[in-house]
PDB file of C-alpha atoms in Angstrom:
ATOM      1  CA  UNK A   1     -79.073 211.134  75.140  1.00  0.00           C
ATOM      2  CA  UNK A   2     -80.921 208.112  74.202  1.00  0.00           C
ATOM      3  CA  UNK A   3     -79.581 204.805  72.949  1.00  0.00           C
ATOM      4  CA  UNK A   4     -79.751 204.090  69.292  1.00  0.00           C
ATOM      5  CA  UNK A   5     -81.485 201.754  68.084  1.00  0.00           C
ATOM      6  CA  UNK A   6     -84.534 202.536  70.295  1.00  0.00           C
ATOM      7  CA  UNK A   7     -87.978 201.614  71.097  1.00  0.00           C
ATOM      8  CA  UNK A   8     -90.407 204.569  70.665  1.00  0.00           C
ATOM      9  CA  UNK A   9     -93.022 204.556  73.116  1.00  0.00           C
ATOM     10  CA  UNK A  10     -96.862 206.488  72.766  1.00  0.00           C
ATOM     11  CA  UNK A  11     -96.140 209.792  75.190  1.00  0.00           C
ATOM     12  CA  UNK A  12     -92.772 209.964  74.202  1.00  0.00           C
ATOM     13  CA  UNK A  13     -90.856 213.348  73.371  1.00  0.00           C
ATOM     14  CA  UNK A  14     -86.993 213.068  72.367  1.00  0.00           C
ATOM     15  CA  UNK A  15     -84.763 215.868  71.437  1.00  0.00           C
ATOM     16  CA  UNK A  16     -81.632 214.150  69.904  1.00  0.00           C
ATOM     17  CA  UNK A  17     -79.209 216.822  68.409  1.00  0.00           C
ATOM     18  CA  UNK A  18     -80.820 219.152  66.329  1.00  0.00           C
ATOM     19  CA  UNK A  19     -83.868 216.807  65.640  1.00  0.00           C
ATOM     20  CA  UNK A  20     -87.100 216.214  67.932  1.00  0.00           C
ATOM     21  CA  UNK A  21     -89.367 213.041  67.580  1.00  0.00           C
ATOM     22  CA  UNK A  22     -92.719 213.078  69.380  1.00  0.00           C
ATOM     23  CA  UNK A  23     -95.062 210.349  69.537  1.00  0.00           C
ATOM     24  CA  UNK A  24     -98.344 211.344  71.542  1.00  0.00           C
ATOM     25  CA  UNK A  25    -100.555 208.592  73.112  1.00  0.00           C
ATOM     26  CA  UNK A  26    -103.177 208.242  69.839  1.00  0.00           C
ATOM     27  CA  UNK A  27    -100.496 206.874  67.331  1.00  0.00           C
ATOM     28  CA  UNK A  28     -99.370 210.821  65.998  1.00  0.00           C
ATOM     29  CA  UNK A  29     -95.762 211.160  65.262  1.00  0.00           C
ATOM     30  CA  UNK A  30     -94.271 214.372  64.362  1.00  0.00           C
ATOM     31  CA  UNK A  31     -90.636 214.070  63.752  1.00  0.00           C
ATOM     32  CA  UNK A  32     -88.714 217.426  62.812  1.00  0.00           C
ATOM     33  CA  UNK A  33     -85.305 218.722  62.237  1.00  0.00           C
ATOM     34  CA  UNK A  34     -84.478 221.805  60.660  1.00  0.00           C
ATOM     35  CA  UNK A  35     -85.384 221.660  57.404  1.00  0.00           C
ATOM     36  CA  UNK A  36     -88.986 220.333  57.798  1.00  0.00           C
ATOM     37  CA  UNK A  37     -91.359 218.483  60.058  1.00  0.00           C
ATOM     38  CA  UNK A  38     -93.034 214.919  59.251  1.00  0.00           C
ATOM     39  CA  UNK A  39     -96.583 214.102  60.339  1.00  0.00           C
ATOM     40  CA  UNK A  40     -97.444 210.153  60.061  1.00  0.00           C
ATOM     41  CA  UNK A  41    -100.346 208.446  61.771  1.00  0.00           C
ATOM     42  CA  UNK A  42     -99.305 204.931  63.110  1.00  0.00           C
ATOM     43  CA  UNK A  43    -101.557 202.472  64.163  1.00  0.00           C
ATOM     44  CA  UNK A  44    -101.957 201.465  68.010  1.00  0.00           C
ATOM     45  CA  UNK A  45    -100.108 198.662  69.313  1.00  0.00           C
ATOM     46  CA  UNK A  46     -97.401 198.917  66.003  1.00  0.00           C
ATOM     47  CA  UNK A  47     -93.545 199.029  67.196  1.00  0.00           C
ATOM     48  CA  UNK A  48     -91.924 201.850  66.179  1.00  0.00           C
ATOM     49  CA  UNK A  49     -88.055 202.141  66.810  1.00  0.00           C
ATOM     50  CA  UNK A  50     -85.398 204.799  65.575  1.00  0.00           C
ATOM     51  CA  UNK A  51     -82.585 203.817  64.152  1.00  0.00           C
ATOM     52  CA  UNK A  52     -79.380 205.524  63.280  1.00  0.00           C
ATOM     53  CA  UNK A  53     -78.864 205.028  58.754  1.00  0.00           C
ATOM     54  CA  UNK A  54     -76.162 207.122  56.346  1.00  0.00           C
ATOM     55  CA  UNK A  55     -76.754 210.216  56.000  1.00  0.00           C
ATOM     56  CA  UNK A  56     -77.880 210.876  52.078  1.00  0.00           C
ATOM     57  CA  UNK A  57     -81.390 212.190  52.550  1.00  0.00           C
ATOM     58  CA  UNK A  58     -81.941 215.415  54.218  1.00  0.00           C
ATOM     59  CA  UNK A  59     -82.929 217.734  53.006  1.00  0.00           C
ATOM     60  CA  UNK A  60     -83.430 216.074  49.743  1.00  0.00           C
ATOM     61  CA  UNK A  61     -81.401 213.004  48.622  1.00  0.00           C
ATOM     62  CA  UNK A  62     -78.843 215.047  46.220  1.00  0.00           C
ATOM     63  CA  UNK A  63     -76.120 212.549  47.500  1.00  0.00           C
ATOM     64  CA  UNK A  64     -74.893 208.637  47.734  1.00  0.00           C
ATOM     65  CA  UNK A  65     -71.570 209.689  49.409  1.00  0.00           C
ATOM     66  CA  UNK A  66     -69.906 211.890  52.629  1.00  0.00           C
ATOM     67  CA  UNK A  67     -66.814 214.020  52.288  1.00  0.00           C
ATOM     68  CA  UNK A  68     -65.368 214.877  55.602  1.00  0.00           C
ATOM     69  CA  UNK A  69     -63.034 217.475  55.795  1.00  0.00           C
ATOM     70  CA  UNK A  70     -60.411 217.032  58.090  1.00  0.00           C
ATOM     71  CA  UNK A  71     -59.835 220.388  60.547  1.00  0.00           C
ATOM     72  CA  UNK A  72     -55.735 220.192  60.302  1.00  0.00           C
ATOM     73  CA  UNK A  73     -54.860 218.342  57.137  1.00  0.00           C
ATOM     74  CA  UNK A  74     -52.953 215.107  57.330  1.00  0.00           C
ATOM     75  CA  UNK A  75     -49.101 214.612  56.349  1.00  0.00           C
ATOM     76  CA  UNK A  76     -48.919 210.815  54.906  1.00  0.00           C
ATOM     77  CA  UNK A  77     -45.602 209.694  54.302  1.00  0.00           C
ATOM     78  CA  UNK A  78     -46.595 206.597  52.485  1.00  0.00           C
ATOM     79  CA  UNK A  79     -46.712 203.167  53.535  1.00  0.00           C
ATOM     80  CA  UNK A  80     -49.650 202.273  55.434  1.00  0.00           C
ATOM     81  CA  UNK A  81     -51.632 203.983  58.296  1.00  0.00           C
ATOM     82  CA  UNK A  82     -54.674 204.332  60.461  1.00  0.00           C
ATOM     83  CA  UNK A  83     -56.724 207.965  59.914  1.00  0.00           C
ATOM     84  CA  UNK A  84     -60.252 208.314  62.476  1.00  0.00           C
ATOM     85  CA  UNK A  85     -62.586 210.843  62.200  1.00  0.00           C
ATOM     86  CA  UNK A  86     -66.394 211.546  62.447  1.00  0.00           C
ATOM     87  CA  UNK A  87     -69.383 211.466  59.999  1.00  0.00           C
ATOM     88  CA  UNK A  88     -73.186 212.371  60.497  1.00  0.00           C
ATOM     89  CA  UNK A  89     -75.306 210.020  60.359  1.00  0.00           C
ATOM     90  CA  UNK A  90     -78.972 209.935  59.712  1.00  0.00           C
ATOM     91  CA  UNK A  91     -82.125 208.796  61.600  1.00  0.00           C
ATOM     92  CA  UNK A  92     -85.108 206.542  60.292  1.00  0.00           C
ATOM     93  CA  UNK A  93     -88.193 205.809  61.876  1.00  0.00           C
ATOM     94  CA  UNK A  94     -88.744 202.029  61.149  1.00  0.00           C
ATOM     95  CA  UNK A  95     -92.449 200.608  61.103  1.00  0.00           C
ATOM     96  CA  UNK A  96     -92.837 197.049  60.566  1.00  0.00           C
ATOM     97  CA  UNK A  97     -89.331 196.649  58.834  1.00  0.00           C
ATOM     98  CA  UNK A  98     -90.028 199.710  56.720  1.00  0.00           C
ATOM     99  CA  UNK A  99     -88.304 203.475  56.805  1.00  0.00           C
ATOM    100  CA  UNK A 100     -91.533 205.626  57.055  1.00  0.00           C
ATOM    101  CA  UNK A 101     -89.129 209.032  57.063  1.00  0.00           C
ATOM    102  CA  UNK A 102     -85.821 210.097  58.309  1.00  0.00           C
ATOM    103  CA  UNK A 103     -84.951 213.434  60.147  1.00  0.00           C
ATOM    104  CA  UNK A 104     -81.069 214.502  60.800  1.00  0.00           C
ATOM    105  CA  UNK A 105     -79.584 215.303  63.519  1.00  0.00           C
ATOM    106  CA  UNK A 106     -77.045 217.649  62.335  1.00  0.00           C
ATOM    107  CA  UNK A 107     -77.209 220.797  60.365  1.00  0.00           C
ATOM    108  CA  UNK A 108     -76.922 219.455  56.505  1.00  0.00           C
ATOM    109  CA  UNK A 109     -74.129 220.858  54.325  1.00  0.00           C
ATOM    110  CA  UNK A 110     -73.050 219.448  50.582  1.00  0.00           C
ATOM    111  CA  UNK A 111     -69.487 219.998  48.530  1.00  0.00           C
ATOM    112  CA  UNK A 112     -68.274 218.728  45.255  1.00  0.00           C
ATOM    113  CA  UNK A 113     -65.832 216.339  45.397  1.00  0.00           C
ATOM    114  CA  UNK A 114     -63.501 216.887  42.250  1.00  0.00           C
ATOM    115  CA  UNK A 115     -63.949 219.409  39.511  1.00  0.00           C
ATOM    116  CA  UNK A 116     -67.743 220.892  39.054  1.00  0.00           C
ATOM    117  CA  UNK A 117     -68.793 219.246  35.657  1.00  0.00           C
ATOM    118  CA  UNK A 118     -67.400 215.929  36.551  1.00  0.00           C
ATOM    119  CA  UNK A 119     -66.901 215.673  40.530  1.00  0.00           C
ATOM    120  CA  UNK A 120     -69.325 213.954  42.915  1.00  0.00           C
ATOM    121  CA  UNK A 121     -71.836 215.595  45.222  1.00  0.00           C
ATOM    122  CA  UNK A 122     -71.346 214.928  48.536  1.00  0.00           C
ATOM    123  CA  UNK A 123     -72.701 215.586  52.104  1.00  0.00           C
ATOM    124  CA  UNK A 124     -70.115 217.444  53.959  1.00  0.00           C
ATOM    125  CA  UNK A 125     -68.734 217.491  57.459  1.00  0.00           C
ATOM    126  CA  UNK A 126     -65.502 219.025  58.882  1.00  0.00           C
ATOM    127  CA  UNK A 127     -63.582 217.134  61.856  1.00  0.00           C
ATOM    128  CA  UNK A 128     -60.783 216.431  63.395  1.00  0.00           C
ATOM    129  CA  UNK A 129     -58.633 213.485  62.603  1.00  0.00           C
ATOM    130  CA  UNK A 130     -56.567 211.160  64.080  1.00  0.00           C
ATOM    131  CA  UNK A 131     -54.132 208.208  64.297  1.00  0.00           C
ATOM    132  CA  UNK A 132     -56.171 206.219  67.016  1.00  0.00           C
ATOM    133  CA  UNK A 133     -60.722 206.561  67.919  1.00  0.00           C
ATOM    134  CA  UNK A 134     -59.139 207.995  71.263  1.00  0.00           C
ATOM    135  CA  UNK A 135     -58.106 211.215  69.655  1.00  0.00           C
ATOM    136  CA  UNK A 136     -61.203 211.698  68.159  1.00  0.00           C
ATOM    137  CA  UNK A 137     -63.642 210.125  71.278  1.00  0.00           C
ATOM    138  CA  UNK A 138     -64.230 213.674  73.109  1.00  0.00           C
ATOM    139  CA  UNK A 139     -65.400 215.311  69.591  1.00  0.00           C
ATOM    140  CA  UNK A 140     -68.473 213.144  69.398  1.00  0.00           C
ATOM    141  CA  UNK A 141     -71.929 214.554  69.554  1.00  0.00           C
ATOM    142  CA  UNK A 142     -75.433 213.666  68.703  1.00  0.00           C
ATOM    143  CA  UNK A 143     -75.421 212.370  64.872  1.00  0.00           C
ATOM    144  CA  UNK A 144     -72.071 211.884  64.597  1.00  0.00           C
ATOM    145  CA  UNK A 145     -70.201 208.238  64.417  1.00  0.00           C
ATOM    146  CA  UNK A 146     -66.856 207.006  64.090  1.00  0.00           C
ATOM    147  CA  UNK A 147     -65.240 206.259  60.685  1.00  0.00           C
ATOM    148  CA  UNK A 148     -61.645 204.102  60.336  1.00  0.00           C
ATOM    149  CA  UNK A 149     -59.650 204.757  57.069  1.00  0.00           C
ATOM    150  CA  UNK A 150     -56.723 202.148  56.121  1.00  0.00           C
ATOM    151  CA  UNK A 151     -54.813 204.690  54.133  1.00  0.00           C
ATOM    152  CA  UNK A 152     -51.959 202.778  51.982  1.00  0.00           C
ATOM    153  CA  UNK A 153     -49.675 204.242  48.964  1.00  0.00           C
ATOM    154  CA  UNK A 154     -47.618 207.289  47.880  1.00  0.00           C
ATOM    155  CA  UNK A 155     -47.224 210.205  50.157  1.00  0.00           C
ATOM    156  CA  UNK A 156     -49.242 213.061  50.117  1.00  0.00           C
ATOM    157  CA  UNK A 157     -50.950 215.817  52.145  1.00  0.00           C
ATOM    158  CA  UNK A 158     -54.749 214.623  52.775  1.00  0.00           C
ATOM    159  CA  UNK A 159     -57.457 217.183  53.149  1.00  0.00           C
ATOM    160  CA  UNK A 160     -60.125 214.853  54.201  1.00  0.00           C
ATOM    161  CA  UNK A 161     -61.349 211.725  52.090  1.00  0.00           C
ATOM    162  CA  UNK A 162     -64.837 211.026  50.708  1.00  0.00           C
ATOM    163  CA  UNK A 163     -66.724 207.967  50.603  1.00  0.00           C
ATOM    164  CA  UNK A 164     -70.173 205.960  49.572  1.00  0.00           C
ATOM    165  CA  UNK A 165     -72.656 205.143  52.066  1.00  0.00           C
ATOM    166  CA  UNK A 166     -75.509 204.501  50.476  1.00  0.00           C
ATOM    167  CA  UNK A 167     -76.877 201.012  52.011  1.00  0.00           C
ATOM    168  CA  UNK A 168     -74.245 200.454  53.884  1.00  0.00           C
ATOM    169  CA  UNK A 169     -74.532 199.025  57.274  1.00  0.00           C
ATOM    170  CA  UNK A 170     -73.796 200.943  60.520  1.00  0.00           C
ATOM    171  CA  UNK A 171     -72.637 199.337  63.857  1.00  0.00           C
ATOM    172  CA  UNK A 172     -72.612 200.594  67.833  1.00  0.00           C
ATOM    173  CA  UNK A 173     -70.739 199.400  70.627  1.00  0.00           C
ATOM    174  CA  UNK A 174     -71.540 198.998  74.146  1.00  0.00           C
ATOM    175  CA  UNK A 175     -71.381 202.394  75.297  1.00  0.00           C
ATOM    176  CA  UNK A 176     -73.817 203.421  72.151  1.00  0.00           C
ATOM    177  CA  UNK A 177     -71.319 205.063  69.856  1.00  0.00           C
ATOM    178  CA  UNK A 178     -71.813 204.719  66.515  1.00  0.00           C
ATOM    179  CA  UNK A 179     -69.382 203.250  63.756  1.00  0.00           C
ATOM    180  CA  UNK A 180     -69.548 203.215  60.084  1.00  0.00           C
ATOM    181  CA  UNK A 181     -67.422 200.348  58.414  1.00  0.00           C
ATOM    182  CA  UNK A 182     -64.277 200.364  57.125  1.00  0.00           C
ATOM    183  CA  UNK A 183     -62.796 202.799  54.513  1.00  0.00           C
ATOM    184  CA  UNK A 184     -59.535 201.222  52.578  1.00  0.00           C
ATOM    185  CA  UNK A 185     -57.994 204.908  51.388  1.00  0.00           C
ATOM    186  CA  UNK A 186     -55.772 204.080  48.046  1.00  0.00           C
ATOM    187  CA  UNK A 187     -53.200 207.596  47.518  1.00  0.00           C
ATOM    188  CA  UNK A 188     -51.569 207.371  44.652  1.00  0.00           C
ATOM    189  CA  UNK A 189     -49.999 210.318  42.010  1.00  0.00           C
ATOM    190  CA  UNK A 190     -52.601 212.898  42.164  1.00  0.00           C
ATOM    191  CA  UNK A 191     -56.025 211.067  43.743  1.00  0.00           C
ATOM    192  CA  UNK A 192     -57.251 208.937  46.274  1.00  0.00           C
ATOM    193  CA  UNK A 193     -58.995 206.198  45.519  1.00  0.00           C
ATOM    194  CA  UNK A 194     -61.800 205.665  48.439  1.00  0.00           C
ATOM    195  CA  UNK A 195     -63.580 202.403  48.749  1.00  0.00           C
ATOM    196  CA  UNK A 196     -66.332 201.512  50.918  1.00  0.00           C
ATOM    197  CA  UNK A 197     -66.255 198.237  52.164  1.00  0.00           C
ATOM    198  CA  UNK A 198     -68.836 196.336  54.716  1.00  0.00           C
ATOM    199  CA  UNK A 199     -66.548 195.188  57.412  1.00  0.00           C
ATOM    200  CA  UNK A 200     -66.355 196.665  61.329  1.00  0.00           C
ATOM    201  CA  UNK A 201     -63.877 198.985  61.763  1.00  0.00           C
ATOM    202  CA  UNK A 202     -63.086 197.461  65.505  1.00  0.00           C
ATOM    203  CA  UNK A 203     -63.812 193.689  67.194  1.00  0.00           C
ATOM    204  CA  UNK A 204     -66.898 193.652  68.963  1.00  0.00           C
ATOM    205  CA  UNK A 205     -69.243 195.989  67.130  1.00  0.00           C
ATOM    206  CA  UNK A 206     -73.046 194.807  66.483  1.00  0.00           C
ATOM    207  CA  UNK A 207     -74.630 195.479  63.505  1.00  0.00           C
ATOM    208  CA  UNK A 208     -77.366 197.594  63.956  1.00  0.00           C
ATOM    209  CA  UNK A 209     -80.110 196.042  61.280  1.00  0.00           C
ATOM    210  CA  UNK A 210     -84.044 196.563  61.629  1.00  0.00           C
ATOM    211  CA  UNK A 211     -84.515 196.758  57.753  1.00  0.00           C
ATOM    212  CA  UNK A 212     -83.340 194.764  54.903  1.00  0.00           C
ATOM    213  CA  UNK A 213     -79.991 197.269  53.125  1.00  0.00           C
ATOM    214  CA  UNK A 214     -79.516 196.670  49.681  1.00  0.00           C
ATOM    215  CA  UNK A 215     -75.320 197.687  48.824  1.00  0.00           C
ATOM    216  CA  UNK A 216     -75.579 200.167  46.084  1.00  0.00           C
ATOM    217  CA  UNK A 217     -72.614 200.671  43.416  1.00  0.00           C
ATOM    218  CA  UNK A 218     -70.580 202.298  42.920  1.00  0.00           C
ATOM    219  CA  UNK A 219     -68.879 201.496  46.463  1.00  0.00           C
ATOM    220  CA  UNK A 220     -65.421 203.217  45.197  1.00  0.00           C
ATOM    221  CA  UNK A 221     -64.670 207.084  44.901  1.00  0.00           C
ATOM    222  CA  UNK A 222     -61.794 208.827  43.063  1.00  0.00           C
ATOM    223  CA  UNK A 223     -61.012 212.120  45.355  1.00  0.00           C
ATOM    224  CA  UNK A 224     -58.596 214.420  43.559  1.00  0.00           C
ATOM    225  CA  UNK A 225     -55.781 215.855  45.898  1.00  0.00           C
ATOM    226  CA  UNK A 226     -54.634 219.255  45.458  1.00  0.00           C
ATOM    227  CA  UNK A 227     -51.520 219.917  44.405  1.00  0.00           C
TER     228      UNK A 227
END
């Protein structure tokens, strides 16, 4: 599996989850995944790197914000806790400081998040959930980063908790794993007020940036819970 960000090199052929990216020797790149391929001719010489970005634009951008399901649903007793889990993420091929297209590397799924005439679209993914990244670490796969949730307020059973991405920064750490930052998780009555903030969700993360993010509002979502 290769290391994200990365250099793409003329003659190289990567297979990263469900997407390929292929770059032949005369500037051709033909990135795919499976809802489509991209062709793009790129100059000789130019620097081309992937780079892992949210995940709002495959197939088509229908959504600013991820919902991830959680596969056993949590019991909060109030107070204050720690909830990780995974997301998908996206990835861009950057030329000259520019996105030329992105390709995911996970199969694409939306939900509605709230009712259907006034709920939110968002892309989808189930996972498991946990009080610490170690119960989550062996669930990882290609596309998929980390996501920390500082959950505060009234008790309540949590099905999963939705979020904005949309500009938002992403981070790795040593060993290549992705992060996206920190998710401060209001519950109160009958919602959960989600808001995206831009901070690390651990010490030592580096901030993967190869093109200039611009943080789009709104950064807060209200997620109903069920009753």
């Amino acid at each position: 599996m290769i290391a994200l960000p990365s250099l793409l090199k003329p003659g190289t052929k990567i297979e990263y989850g469900v997407a390929r990216i292929v770059l032949n020797e005369r500037g051709k790149l033909e990135a795919c995944d499976p809802y489509g391929c991209i062709n793009i001719r790129i100059p000789l010489g130019d620097e081309i790197y992937i780079e892992p970005v949210p995940a709002i634009t495959r197939p088509q951008q229908l959504a600013s914000c991820l919902y991830v399901e959680f596969a056993e649903p949590i019991a909060f007793s109030g107070g204050k806790i720690d909830l990780w889990f995974l997301a998908p993420f996206e990835l861009a091929i950057i030329h000259r400081d520019r996105i030329v297209t992105r390709i995911s590397p996970t199969k694409v799924k939306f939900t509605v998040v709230g009712d259907i005439i006034d709920g939110v679209i968002c892309r989808y993914n189930k996972s498991v959930a946990g009080f610490s990244q170690d119960e989550v670490t062996n669930y990882v796969e290609p596309g998929l980063g980390f996501v920390r949730a500082e959950v505060g307020g009234k008790a309540a059973t949590l099905p999963g908790i939705g979020f904005y991405v949309a500009g938002l920064p992403l981070y790795k750490d040593e060993k290549g794993n992705i992060y996206y930052p920190i998710v401060e998780a209001e519950v109160s009555e009958n919602t959960i007020q989600n808001k995206t903030t831009t901070n690390p969700p651990i010490k030592g993360l580096v901030t993967i940036s190869r093109w200039k993010r611009l943080i789009l509002l709104p950064t807060s979502l209200t997620q109903p819970i069920p009753s």
